[in-house]
CSV table of C-alpha atoms and ligand atoms in Angstrom, one decimal:
chain,number,residue,atom,x,y,z
N,981,UNK,CA,-41.9,12.7,3.0
N,982,UNK,CA,-40.3,14.5,6.0
N,983,UNK,CA,-40.3,18.2,5.5
N,984,UNK,CA,-37.8,20.9,6.7
N,985,UNK,CA,-38.7,24.5,7.4
N,986,UNK,CA,-35.7,26.9,7.0
N,987,UNK,CA,-35.4,30.2,8.8
N,988,UNK,CA,-32.5,32.6,8.1
N,989,UNK,CA,-31.1,35.4,10.1
N,990,UNK,CA,-27.9,37.5,9.5
N,991,UNK,CA,-26.0,38.6,6.4
N,992,UNK,CA,-26.4,37.8,2.7
N,993,UNK,CA,-23.9,34.9,3.0
N,994,UNK,CA,-26.2,33.2,5.5
N,995,UNK,CA,-29.1,33.5,3.0
N,996,UNK,CA,-26.8,32.0,0.3
N,997,UNK,CA,-25.9,29.2,2.7
N,998,UNK,CA,-29.5,28.4,3.4
N,999,UNK,CA,-29.9,27.8,-0.3
N,1000,UNK,CA,-27.0,25.3,-0.2
N,1001,UNK,CA,-28.6,23.7,2.8
N,1002,UNK,CA,-31.9,23.5,0.9
N,1003,UNK,CA,-30.1,21.8,-1.9
N,1004,UNK,CA,-28.3,19.2,0.3
N,1005,UNK,CA,-31.5,18.3,2.1
N,1006,UNK,CA,-33.7,18.0,-1.0
N,1007,UNK,CA,-30.9,15.9,-2.5
N,1008,UNK,CA,-31.2,13.6,0.6
N,1009,UNK,CA,-34.9,13.1,0.1
N,1010,UNK,CA,-36.3,15.8,2.4
N,1011,UNK,CA,-39.0,18.2,1.3
N,1012,UNK,CA,-38.9,22.0,1.9
N,1013,UNK,CA,-41.9,23.1,4.0
N,1014,UNK,CA,-43.5,26.4,3.1
N,1015,UNK,CA,-45.1,26.6,6.6
N,1016,UNK,CA,-43.9,25.5,10.0
N,1017,UNK,CA,-47.1,23.5,10.5
N,1018,UNK,CA,-46.1,20.9,7.8
N,1019,UNK,CA,-42.5,20.6,9.0
N,1020,UNK,CA,-40.8,17.8,11.0
N,1021,UNK,CA,-37.7,19.9,11.4
N,1022,UNK,CA,-37.2,23.6,11.8
N,1023,UNK,CA,-33.6,24.7,10.9
N,1024,UNK,CA,-32.6,28.2,12.1
N,1025,UNK,CA,-29.6,29.6,10.3
N,1026,UNK,CA,-28.2,32.1,12.8
N,1027,UNK,CA,-26.0,35.2,13.1
N,1028,UNK,CA,-23.6,35.9,16.0
N,1029,UNK,CA,-22.4,39.3,14.9
N,1030,UNK,CA,-24.0,41.3,17.8
N,1031,UNK,CA,-25.6,40.3,21.0
N,1032,UNK,CA,-29.0,41.4,19.8
N,1033,UNK,CA,-28.7,39.1,16.7
N,1034,UNK,CA,-28.3,36.2,19.1
N,1035,UNK,CA,-31.1,37.3,21.5
N,1036,UNK,CA,-33.5,37.4,18.6
N,1037,UNK,CA,-32.7,33.7,17.8
N,1038,UNK,CA,-33.0,32.7,21.4
N,1039,UNK,CA,-36.3,34.4,21.6
N,1040,UNK,CA,-37.5,32.5,18.5
N,1041,UNK,CA,-36.3,29.2,19.9
N,1042,UNK,CA,-38.2,29.8,23.1
N,1043,UNK,CA,-41.3,30.8,21.2
N,1044,UNK,CA,-41.1,27.5,19.3
N,1045,UNK,CA,-41.7,25.6,22.6
N,1046,UNK,CA,-45.4,26.4,22.3
N,1047,UNK,CA,-45.5,24.7,18.9
N,1048,UNK,CA,-43.5,21.8,20.2
N,1049,UNK,CA,-45.9,21.3,23.1
N,1050,UNK,CA,-48.7,20.9,20.5
N,1051,UNK,CA,-46.6,18.8,18.1
N,1052,UNK,CA,-44.0,16.7,20.0
N,1053,UNK,CA,-42.4,15.5,16.8
N,1054,UNK,CA,-41.1,19.0,15.8
N,1055,UNK,CA,-37.3,19.1,16.1
N,1056,UNK,CA,-35.2,22.2,16.1
N,1057,UNK,CA,-31.7,22.5,14.6
N,1058,UNK,CA,-29.4,25.5,14.9
N,1059,UNK,CA,-27.1,26.3,11.9
N,1060,UNK,CA,-24.7,29.0,11.1
N,1061,UNK,CA,-22.5,31.4,13.1
N,1062,UNK,CA,-24.3,31.0,16.5
N,1063,UNK,CA,-24.0,27.2,16.3
N,1064,UNK,CA,-20.3,27.6,15.5
N,1065,UNK,CA,-19.7,30.1,18.3
N,1066,UNK,CA,-21.6,28.3,21.1
N,1067,UNK,CA,-21.4,24.7,19.9
N,1068,UNK,CA,-23.1,22.1,22.2
N,1069,UNK,CA,-23.4,24.7,25.0
N,1070,UNK,CA,-26.3,26.0,22.9
N,1071,UNK,CA,-28.2,22.7,23.3
N,1072,UNK,CA,-27.6,22.8,27.1
N,1073,UNK,CA,-28.9,26.3,27.4
N,1074,UNK,CA,-31.8,25.8,25.0
N,1075,UNK,CA,-33.1,22.4,25.9
N,1076,UNK,CA,-35.6,22.2,23.0
N,1077,UNK,CA,-32.7,22.3,20.4
N,1078,UNK,CA,-31.9,18.9,19.0
N,1079,UNK,CA,-28.7,19.6,17.1
N,1080,UNK,CA,-26.2,22.3,16.1
N,1081,UNK,CA,-24.4,22.4,12.8
N,1082,UNK,CA,-21.7,25.0,11.9
N,1083,UNK,CA,-21.3,26.7,8.5
N,1084,UNK,CA,-18.7,24.3,7.1
N,1085,UNK,CA,-20.5,21.1,8.1
N,1086,UNK,CA,-23.7,21.3,6.0
N,1087,UNK,CA,-22.8,18.3,3.9
N,1088,UNK,CA,-23.3,16.2,7.1
N,1089,UNK,CA,-26.8,17.5,7.7
N,1090,UNK,CA,-28.5,14.3,6.3
N,1091,UNK,CA,-26.6,12.3,8.9
N,1092,UNK,CA,-27.4,14.7,11.7
N,1093,UNK,CA,-31.1,14.6,10.9
N,1094,UNK,CA,-31.0,10.8,10.8
N,1095,UNK,CA,-29.3,10.8,14.2
N,1096,UNK,CA,-31.9,13.1,15.6
N,1097,UNK,CA,-34.7,11.0,14.2
N,1098,UNK,CA,-33.2,8.1,16.0
N,1099,UNK,CA,-33.6,10.0,19.2
N,1100,UNK,CA,-30.1,11.4,19.7
N,1101,UNK,CA,-28.8,14.9,20.1
N,1102,UNK,CA,-26.0,15.9,17.7
N,1103,UNK,CA,-23.3,18.6,17.2
N,1104,UNK,CA,-21.2,19.1,14.1
N,1105,UNK,CA,-19.1,22.2,14.2
N,1106,UNK,CA,-15.8,21.4,12.5
N,1107,UNK,CA,-14.5,24.3,10.4
N,1108,UNK,CA,-12.8,23.5,7.1
N,1109,UNK,CA,-9.9,25.2,5.2
N,1110,UNK,CA,-11.2,24.0,1.9
N,1111,UNK,CA,-15.0,23.6,1.9
N,1112,UNK,CA,-16.7,26.0,-0.6
N,1113,UNK,CA,-19.8,24.0,-1.6
N,1114,UNK,CA,-18.6,24.7,-5.2
N,1115,UNK,CA,-20.3,21.7,-6.7
N,1116,UNK,CA,-23.7,22.3,-5.0
N,1117,UNK,CA,-26.3,24.0,-7.1
N,1118,UNK,CA,-28.3,26.1,-4.5
N,1119,UNK,CA,-32.1,25.9,-4.4
N,1120,UNK,CA,-33.2,29.5,-4.9
N,1121,UNK,CA,-35.3,30.0,-1.8
N,1122,UNK,CA,-35.7,33.7,-1.5
N,1123,UNK,CA,-35.6,34.3,-5.2
N,1124,UNK,CA,-37.8,36.4,-7.3
N,1125,UNK,CA,-36.4,34.6,-10.4
N,1126,UNK,CA,-34.6,37.8,-11.3
N,1127,UNK,CA,-31.8,38.3,-8.8
N,1128,UNK,CA,-29.6,35.6,-7.1
N,1129,UNK,CA,-26.7,35.4,-4.7
N,1130,UNK,CA,-23.5,33.5,-5.6
N,1131,UNK,CA,-21.1,32.7,-2.8
N,1132,UNK,CA,-17.5,33.1,-4.2
N,1133,UNK,CA,-15.5,32.7,-1.1
N,1134,UNK,CA,-15.9,31.8,2.6
N,1135,UNK,CA,-14.3,32.7,5.8
N,1136,UNK,CA,-12.3,35.7,7.0
N,1137,UNK,CA,-8.9,36.1,8.6
N,1138,UNK,CA,-8.7,39.9,9.0
N,1139,UNK,CA,-9.4,39.6,12.7
N,1140,UNK,CA,-10.9,43.0,13.2
N,1141,UNK,CA,-10.7,43.4,17.0
N,1142,UNK,CA,-14.4,43.5,17.6
N,1143,UNK,CA,-15.5,40.8,15.1
N,1144,UNK,CA,-16.6,37.3,15.7
N,1145,UNK,CA,-16.7,36.2,12.0
N,1146,UNK,CA,-13.1,34.8,11.8
N,1147,UNK,CA,-14.1,32.5,14.7
N,1148,UNK,CA,-17.5,31.4,13.2
N,1149,UNK,CA,-16.5,31.1,9.6
N,1150,UNK,CA,-12.9,30.0,9.7
N,1151,UNK,CA,-10.0,30.7,7.3
N,1152,UNK,CA,-10.5,32.4,3.9
N,1153,UNK,CA,-10.9,30.2,0.9
N,1154,UNK,CA,-11.9,30.9,-2.6
N,1155,UNK,CA,-14.1,28.9,-4.9
N,1156,UNK,CA,-13.0,27.7,-8.4
N,1157,UNK,CA,-13.8,30.5,-10.9
N,1158,UNK,CA,-15.2,28.1,-13.5
N,1159,UNK,CA,-17.9,26.9,-11.1
N,1160,UNK,CA,-18.8,30.5,-10.4
N,1161,UNK,CA,-19.0,31.5,-14.0
N,1162,UNK,CA,-21.0,28.3,-14.7
N,1163,UNK,CA,-23.5,29.1,-12.0
N,1164,UNK,CA,-23.9,32.7,-13.2
N,1165,UNK,CA,-24.4,31.5,-16.8
N,1166,UNK,CA,-26.9,28.9,-15.9
N,1167,UNK,CA,-28.9,31.6,-13.9
N,1168,UNK,CA,-28.8,33.9,-16.9
N,1169,UNK,CA,-30.1,31.2,-19.2
N,1170,UNK,CA,-32.9,30.6,-16.8
N,1171,UNK,CA,-34.0,34.2,-17.0
N,1172,UNK,CA,-32.1,35.8,-14.1
N,1173,UNK,CA,-30.8,39.2,-14.8
N,1174,UNK,CA,-28.7,40.0,-11.7
N,1175,UNK,CA,-26.1,38.1,-9.6
N,1176,UNK,CA,-24.5,39.3,-6.4
N,1177,UNK,CA,-21.1,37.8,-5.8
N,1178,UNK,CA,-20.6,37.3,-2.0
N,1179,UNK,CA,-17.8,37.0,0.4
N,1180,UNK,CA,-16.7,38.6,3.7
N,1181,UNK,CA,-13.9,40.3,1.8
N,1182,UNK,CA,-14.4,39.7,-1.9
N,1183,UNK,CA,-11.3,41.8,-2.8
N,1184,UNK,CA,-9.1,39.0,-1.5
N,1185,UNK,CA,-10.7,36.4,-3.7
N,1186,UNK,CA,-7.9,34.4,-5.4
N,1187,UNK,CA,-7.8,31.1,-7.2
N,1188,UNK,CA,-4.4,30.5,-8.9
N,1189,UNK,CA,-4.1,33.4,-11.4
N,1190,UNK,CA,-7.6,34.6,-11.0
N,1191,UNK,CA,-8.0,37.5,-8.6
N,1192,UNK,CA,-11.3,39.3,-7.9
N,1193,UNK,CA,-10.9,41.8,-10.8
N,1194,UNK,CA,-10.4,39.0,-13.3
N,1195,UNK,CA,-13.3,37.1,-11.9
N,1196,UNK,CA,-15.6,40.1,-12.1
N,1197,UNK,CA,-14.6,40.5,-15.8
N,1198,UNK,CA,-15.3,36.9,-16.5
N,1199,UNK,CA,-18.8,37.0,-14.9
N,1200,UNK,CA,-19.6,40.4,-16.5
N,1201,UNK,CA,-18.7,39.1,-20.0
N,1202,UNK,CA,-21.3,36.3,-19.8
N,1203,UNK,CA,-23.8,38.8,-21.2
N,1204,UNK,CA,-24.2,42.6,-21.1
N,1205,UNK,CA,-27.8,42.0,-20.0
N,1206,UNK,CA,-26.6,40.3,-16.8
N,1207,UNK,CA,-26.0,42.8,-13.9
N,1208,UNK,CA,-23.2,41.9,-11.6
N,1209,UNK,CA,-23.0,43.2,-8.0
N,1210,UNK,CA,-20.6,42.2,-5.2
N,1211,UNK,CA,-20.3,42.5,-1.4
N,1212,UNK,CA,-18.3,43.2,0.8
N,1213,UNK,CA,-15.1,45.0,0.0
N,1214,UNK,CA,-12.5,45.7,2.6
N,1215,UNK,CA,-11.0,49.2,2.0
N,1216,UNK,CA,-7.4,48.0,2.5
N,1217,UNK,CA,-7.8,45.8,-0.6
N,1218,UNK,CA,-10.0,47.9,-2.9
N,1219,UNK,CA,-7.7,48.0,-5.9
N,1220,UNK,CA,-7.5,50.3,-8.9
N,1221,UNK,CA,-7.5,47.3,-11.2
N,1222,UNK,CA,-11.0,46.4,-9.9
N,1223,UNK,CA,-12.2,49.9,-10.5
N,1224,UNK,CA,-10.8,49.8,-14.0
N,1225,UNK,CA,-12.7,46.5,-14.7
N,1226,UNK,CA,-15.8,48.1,-13.3
N,1227,UNK,CA,-15.4,51.2,-15.5
N,1228,UNK,CA,-15.0,49.1,-18.6
N,1229,UNK,CA,-18.0,46.8,-18.0
N,1230,UNK,CA,-21.3,48.8,-17.9
N,1231,UNK,CA,-23.2,45.8,-16.4
N,1232,UNK,CA,-21.0,45.8,-13.3
N,1233,UNK,CA,-23.2,47.8,-11.0
N,1234,UNK,CA,-22.2,51.3,-9.9
N,1235,UNK,CA,-22.4,50.6,-6.2
N,1236,UNK,CA,-19.6,49.9,-3.8
N,1237,UNK,CA,-20.2,48.9,-0.2
N,1238,UNK,CA,-17.0,50.0,1.7
N,1239,UNK,CA,-17.4,49.6,5.4
N,1240,UNK,CA,-15.4,52.3,7.2
N,1241,UNK,CA,-16.3,51.4,10.9
N,1242,UNK,CA,-14.9,54.7,12.3
N,1243,UNK,CA,-13.6,58.1,11.2
N,1244,UNK,CA,-10.9,58.2,13.8
N,1245,UNK,CA,-7.4,56.8,13.1
N,1246,UNK,CA,-7.0,55.9,16.7
N,1247,UNK,CA,-10.1,53.8,16.6
N,1248,UNK,CA,-9.2,52.2,13.3
N,1249,UNK,CA,-5.9,51.2,14.7
N,1250,UNK,CA,-7.5,49.7,17.8
N,1251,UNK,CA,-10.0,47.9,15.6
N,1252,UNK,CA,-7.1,46.4,13.5
N,1253,UNK,CA,-8.7,47.7,10.3
N,1254,UNK,CA,-5.2,48.2,8.7
N,1255,UNK,CA,-6.0,51.5,7.0
N,1256,UNK,CA,-6.1,55.1,8.0
N,1257,UNK,CA,-8.8,57.8,7.3
N,1258,UNK,CA,-6.4,59.3,4.7
N,1259,UNK,CA,-6.1,55.9,3.0
N,1260,UNK,CA,-9.9,55.4,3.1
N,1261,UNK,CA,-10.6,58.9,1.6
N,1262,UNK,CA,-8.0,58.2,-1.1
N,1263,UNK,CA,-10.0,55.0,-2.0
N,1264,UNK,CA,-13.2,57.1,-2.1
N,1265,UNK,CA,-11.4,59.6,-4.5
N,1266,UNK,CA,-10.3,56.7,-6.7
N,1267,UNK,CA,-14.0,55.4,-6.9
N,1268,UNK,CA,-15.2,58.9,-7.9
N,1269,UNK,CA,-12.4,59.2,-10.5
N,1270,UNK,CA,-13.0,55.9,-12.2
N,1271,UNK,CA,-16.8,55.7,-11.6
N,1272,UNK,CA,-18.3,59.2,-11.3
N,1273,UNK,CA,-21.8,57.9,-11.0
N,1274,UNK,CA,-21.1,55.2,-8.4
N,1275,UNK,CA,-23.1,55.1,-5.2
N,1276,UNK,CA,-21.1,54.4,-2.0
N,1277,UNK,CA,-22.4,52.7,1.1
N,1278,UNK,CA,-20.8,51.8,4.4
N,1279,UNK,CA,-21.0,50.1,7.9
N,1280,UNK,CA,-20.1,52.0,11.0
N,1281,UNK,CA,-19.8,51.1,14.7
N,1282,UNK,CA,-20.6,53.6,17.5
N,1283,UNK,CA,-19.0,53.4,20.9
N,1284,UNK,CA,-16.1,50.9,20.3
N,1285,UNK,CA,-13.7,50.5,23.2
N,1286,UNK,CA,-12.3,53.8,24.6
N,1287,UNK,CA,-14.1,55.8,21.9
N,1288,UNK,CA,-14.1,59.5,23.0
N,1289,UNK,CA,-16.4,62.4,21.9
N,1290,UNK,CA,-13.5,63.5,19.7
N,1291,UNK,CA,-13.3,60.1,17.9
N,1292,UNK,CA,-17.1,60.2,17.5
N,1293,UNK,CA,-16.9,63.7,16.0
N,1294,UNK,CA,-14.3,62.4,13.6
N,1295,UNK,CA,-16.8,59.8,12.4
N,1296,UNK,CA,-19.5,62.4,11.9
N,1297,UNK,CA,-16.9,64.5,10.0
N,1298,UNK,CA,-16.0,61.6,7.7
N,1299,UNK,CA,-19.7,61.0,7.0
N,1300,UNK,CA,-20.0,64.7,6.0
N,1301,UNK,CA,-17.1,64.3,3.7
N,1302,UNK,CA,-18.0,61.1,2.0
N,1303,UNK,CA,-21.8,61.7,1.8
N,1304,UNK,CA,-22.8,58.0,1.7
N,1305,UNK,CA,-25.9,56.9,-0.1
N,1306,UNK,CA,-26.7,54.4,2.6
N,1307,UNK,CA,-25.1,53.2,5.8
N,1308,UNK,CA,-25.6,50.3,8.2
N,1309,UNK,CA,-25.1,51.8,11.6
N,1310,UNK,CA,-24.4,49.7,14.8
N,1311,UNK,CA,-23.7,50.1,18.5
N,1312,UNK,CA,-20.6,48.2,19.5
N,1313,UNK,CA,-21.4,44.9,21.0
N,1314,UNK,CA,-18.7,43.0,22.8
N,1315,UNK,CA,-18.2,39.4,21.4
N,1316,UNK,CA,-16.6,36.8,23.6
N,1317,UNK,CA,-13.4,35.4,22.2
N,1318,UNK,CA,-12.4,38.4,20.1
N,1319,UNK,CA,-9.3,40.5,20.6
N,1320,UNK,CA,-11.4,43.3,22.0
N,1321,UNK,CA,-13.1,41.1,24.5
N,1322,UNK,CA,-9.7,39.8,25.8
N,1323,UNK,CA,-7.7,43.0,25.7
N,1324,UNK,CA,-9.8,46.1,25.5
N,1325,UNK,CA,-12.4,47.6,27.8
N,1326,UNK,CA,-16.1,47.9,26.7
N,1327,UNK,CA,-16.1,51.2,28.5
N,1328,UNK,CA,-18.5,53.5,26.6
N,1329,UNK,CA,-21.7,53.5,28.6
N,1330,UNK,CA,-24.7,52.0,26.7
N,1331,UNK,CA,-26.6,55.3,26.9
N,1332,UNK,CA,-23.6,57.1,25.4
N,1333,UNK,CA,-23.3,54.5,22.6
N,1334,UNK,CA,-27.0,55.1,21.8
N,1335,UNK,CA,-26.6,58.8,21.7
N,1336,UNK,CA,-23.7,58.6,19.3
N,1337,UNK,CA,-25.4,56.1,17.2
N,1338,UNK,CA,-28.5,58.3,17.0
N,1339,UNK,CA,-26.4,61.2,16.0
N,1340,UNK,CA,-24.9,59.3,13.1
N,1341,UNK,CA,-28.3,58.0,12.1
N,1342,UNK,CA,-29.8,61.5,12.0
N,1343,UNK,CA,-26.8,62.9,10.0
N,1344,UNK,CA,-26.9,60.0,7.5
N,1345,UNK,CA,-30.7,60.4,7.1
N,1346,UNK,CA,-30.2,64.0,6.1
N,1347,UNK,CA,-27.4,63.2,3.7
N,1348,UNK,CA,-29.3,60.3,2.1
N,1349,UNK,CA,-32.3,62.7,1.5
N,1350,UNK,CA,-30.0,65.4,0.0
N,1351,UNK,CA,-28.3,62.8,-2.2
N,1352,UNK,CA,-31.7,61.5,-3.4
N,1353,UNK,CA,-32.9,65.1,-4.2
N,1354,UNK,CA,-30.0,65.4,-6.6
N,1355,UNK,CA,-31.4,62.4,-8.5
N,1356,UNK,CA,-34.7,64.2,-9.3
N,1357,UNK,CA,-34.8,64.8,-13.1
N,1358,UNK,CA,-32.3,62.1,-13.9
N,1359,UNK,CA,-33.1,59.1,-16.1
N,1360,UNK,CA,-32.0,55.5,-15.2
N,1361,UNK,CA,-32.2,52.1,-16.6
N,1362,UNK,CA,-34.1,50.1,-14.0
N,1363,UNK,CA,-34.3,46.3,-13.7
N,1364,UNK,CA,-37.9,45.8,-12.8
N,1365,UNK,CA,-38.3,43.5,-9.9
N,1366,UNK,CA,-42.0,43.4,-9.0
N,1367,UNK,CA,-45.0,45.1,-7.4
N,1368,UNK,CA,-44.5,47.9,-5.0
N,1369,UNK,CA,-45.4,46.9,-1.4
N,1370,UNK,CA,-47.8,49.8,-1.1
N,1371,UNK,CA,-49.8,49.6,-4.3
N,1372,UNK,CA,-50.5,47.0,-7.1
N,1373,UNK,CA,-50.7,49.8,-9.6
N,1374,UNK,CA,-47.0,50.5,-9.1
N,1375,UNK,CA,-43.8,48.5,-9.7
N,1376,UNK,CA,-40.4,48.9,-8.3
N,1377,UNK,CA,-36.9,48.2,-9.5
N,1378,UNK,CA,-33.3,49.2,-8.9
N,1379,UNK,CA,-30.9,51.3,-10.9
N,1380,UNK,CA,-27.3,50.3,-11.3
N,1381,UNK,CA,-26.5,52.3,-8.1
N,1382,UNK,CA,-28.8,49.9,-6.2
N,1383,UNK,CA,-31.4,52.7,-5.5
N,1384,UNK,CA,-35.0,51.5,-5.4
N,1385,UNK,CA,-37.3,53.4,-7.8
N,1386,UNK,CA,-41.1,53.1,-7.7
N,1387,UNK,CA,-43.2,54.0,-10.7
N,1388,UNK,CA,-46.7,53.5,-12.2
N,1389,UNK,CA,-46.6,50.1,-13.9
N,1390,UNK,CA,-47.7,51.0,-17.4
N,1391,UNK,CA,-46.6,48.2,-19.7
N,1392,UNK,CA,-43.5,47.3,-17.7
N,1393,UNK,CA,-42.8,43.6,-16.8
N,1394,UNK,CA,-40.8,42.2,-14.0
N,1395,UNK,CA,-37.4,40.8,-15.1
N,1396,UNK,CA,-36.9,43.4,-17.9
N,1397,UNK,CA,-34.9,46.6,-18.1
N,1398,UNK,CA,-36.8,49.9,-18.6
N,1399,UNK,CA,-35.9,53.5,-18.6
N,1400,UNK,CA,-37.4,55.5,-15.8
N,1401,UNK,CA,-37.2,59.3,-15.0
N,1402,UNK,CA,-37.0,60.3,-11.3
N,1403,UNK,CA,-39.6,62.8,-10.3
N,1404,UNK,CA,-39.5,62.8,-6.5
N,1405,UNK,CA,-37.9,61.1,-3.6
N,1406,UNK,CA,-37.8,60.3,0.1
N,1407,UNK,CA,-34.6,59.4,2.1
N,1408,UNK,CA,-35.1,55.8,1.2
N,1409,UNK,CA,-36.8,55.7,-2.2
N,1410,UNK,CA,-36.9,57.4,-5.6
N,1411,UNK,CA,-40.3,57.9,-7.3
N,1412,UNK,CA,-40.3,57.9,-11.0
N,1413,UNK,CA,-42.1,57.7,-14.3
N,1414,UNK,CA,-41.8,55.0,-16.9
N,1415,UNK,CA,-40.4,56.2,-20.3
N,1416,UNK,CA,-40.9,54.7,-23.7
N,1417,UNK,CA,-38.4,52.0,-24.8
G,1293,LIG,N1,-16.9,41.5,6.3
G,1293,LIG,C1,-17.5,42.7,6.3
G,1293,LIG,C2,-18.6,42.9,7.3
G,1293,LIG,C3,-19.1,41.8,8.2
G,1293,LIG,S1,-20.1,42.1,9.5
G,1293,LIG,C4,-16.5,43.8,6.4
G,1293,LIG,O1,-15.5,43.6,7.0
G,1293,LIG,O2,-16.8,44.9,6.0
G,1293,LIG,C5,-21.1,43.5,9.1
G,1293,LIG,C6,-20.8,44.7,10.0
G,1293,LIG,O3,-21.2,44.4,11.3
G,1293,LIG,C7,-19.4,45.1,10.1
G,1293,LIG,O4,-19.0,45.9,9.0
G,1293,LIG,C8,-19.4,46.0,11.3
G,1293,LIG,O5,-19.8,47.3,11.1
G,1293,LIG,C9,-20.5,45.3,12.1
G,1293,LIG,N2,-20.0,44.6,13.3
G,1293,LIG,C10,-19.2,43.6,13.3
G,1293,LIG,N3,-18.9,43.2,14.6
G,1293,LIG,C11,-19.6,44.0,15.4
G,1293,LIG,C12,-19.7,44.2,16.8
G,1293,LIG,N4,-19.0,43.4,17.6
G,1293,LIG,N5,-20.4,45.2,17.3
G,1293,LIG,C13,-21.1,46.0,16.4
G,1293,LIG,N6,-21.0,45.9,15.1
G,1293,LIG,C14,-20.3,44.9,14.6
G,1294,LIG,FE1,-15.2,40.9,10.5
G,1294,LIG,FE2,-13.2,42.4,9.8
G,1294,LIG,FE3,-13.6,40.0,8.7
G,1294,LIG,FE4,-15.3,42.0,8.2
G,1294,LIG,S1,-13.1,42.0,7.6
G,1294,LIG,S2,-15.8,39.9,8.6
G,1294,LIG,S3,-15.4,43.1,10.1
G,1294,LIG,S4,-13.0,40.4,10.8
G,1295,LIG,FE1,-23.7,37.1,11.1
G,1295,LIG,FE2,-22.2,35.1,10.5
G,1295,LIG,FE3,-23.0,36.8,8.6
G,1295,LIG,S1,-22.0,36.3,12.3
G,1295,LIG,S2,-23.1,38.7,9.7
G,1295,LIG,S3,-24.3,35.5,9.7
G,1295,LIG,S4,-21.0,35.7,8.7
């Protein structure tokens, strides 16, 4: 049997897509290789969000030349956002790539692989307005048997000025809610205890009468023992009705990822984010009102077009106000084809972007540590996930707020809920002790 080795870069949605790809290919008679050595194909599912994400993939493709020199039969295919963005240009620039396949074309992979086996090169990059892969049961590649991703919608049409996603993922479309609930129920029956509903902007999920809040309630009501998470929310669409549904379902996790991007109204407007700092802070207040114990995380970009020191200070100020539990922090990277690339200057020098980014990182590190110190002494229900990376004597799990807690294993078993008291912390991890049942 010909085997395929899958490598995945980028966001959670790409990881979820790789599981769909795994399912399509095993359905077509391919095996999934656990090492590169046994594979006839290596498929790299790629990210195009920033230049460094693409450089990492190009580096990997070039590194694979050495393996191909040893094993001529090894073929490389590029999937995902970089395939969509660069299309057949990618095969011209990286000559050892045999085919490219965009995110809406995965059903055609068996044909593409057949073409490549017949000695051709191939590109399939058509975007779709309807494809959701709703009927495909993903193979759980990265799974620990406890926690799984469920993709509920695809695409994005918010067109933030800096962002390539609307061009690589196409128009927004939502998946039939019954197939989502069915997938979550089947996971629960197989022992899974946590699902994360995924979309670029889950708040705009809609299928007929079912909006995101209704969908969340439907999934949460499968069983109180099933935890439900979601990502990502766009601040402009974070509704009170969603917060109410969260408040009335204890198994919807108390963690909201609410990317802010900048603390300056001038930047937000240039970025086409469609909200102001005041609006954003009102949404933060609403979260704290409905869900006092909710953790809040964010994404931020340093050094977007024309960003001044004053704009940057406004971002730091916003971080001090909100006091995020975690943040993904990035330097602005110009992406060809976006509004910003066409109409705005990438005029903040790289060294200045780095300085601003480092300031945000330092501030956020301090805030995360202070937030974690407030956790010491509290007790949480933790979904035990497995052994700590540092020591076999210790296990780790997460609380509803998505914070990792490490504790001495005692009689705890992975895949079950246990009460843990927090005794100590770092900026990234809580250290705790297992309590009796
Ligand atoms: N759909 C999500 C995020 C998708 S991309 C949302 O809208 O919140 C994840 C993050 O990457 C974004 O939130 C943004 O902070 C960052 N990002 C996107 N494009 C970028 C670019 N050109 N340069 C730097 N960071 C970028
Ligand atoms: Fe990109 Fe904006 Fe869409 Fe998020 S909402 S994926 S940042 S365009
Ligand atoms: Fe990257 Fe595409 Fe996700 S660009 S962040 S893999 S949607």
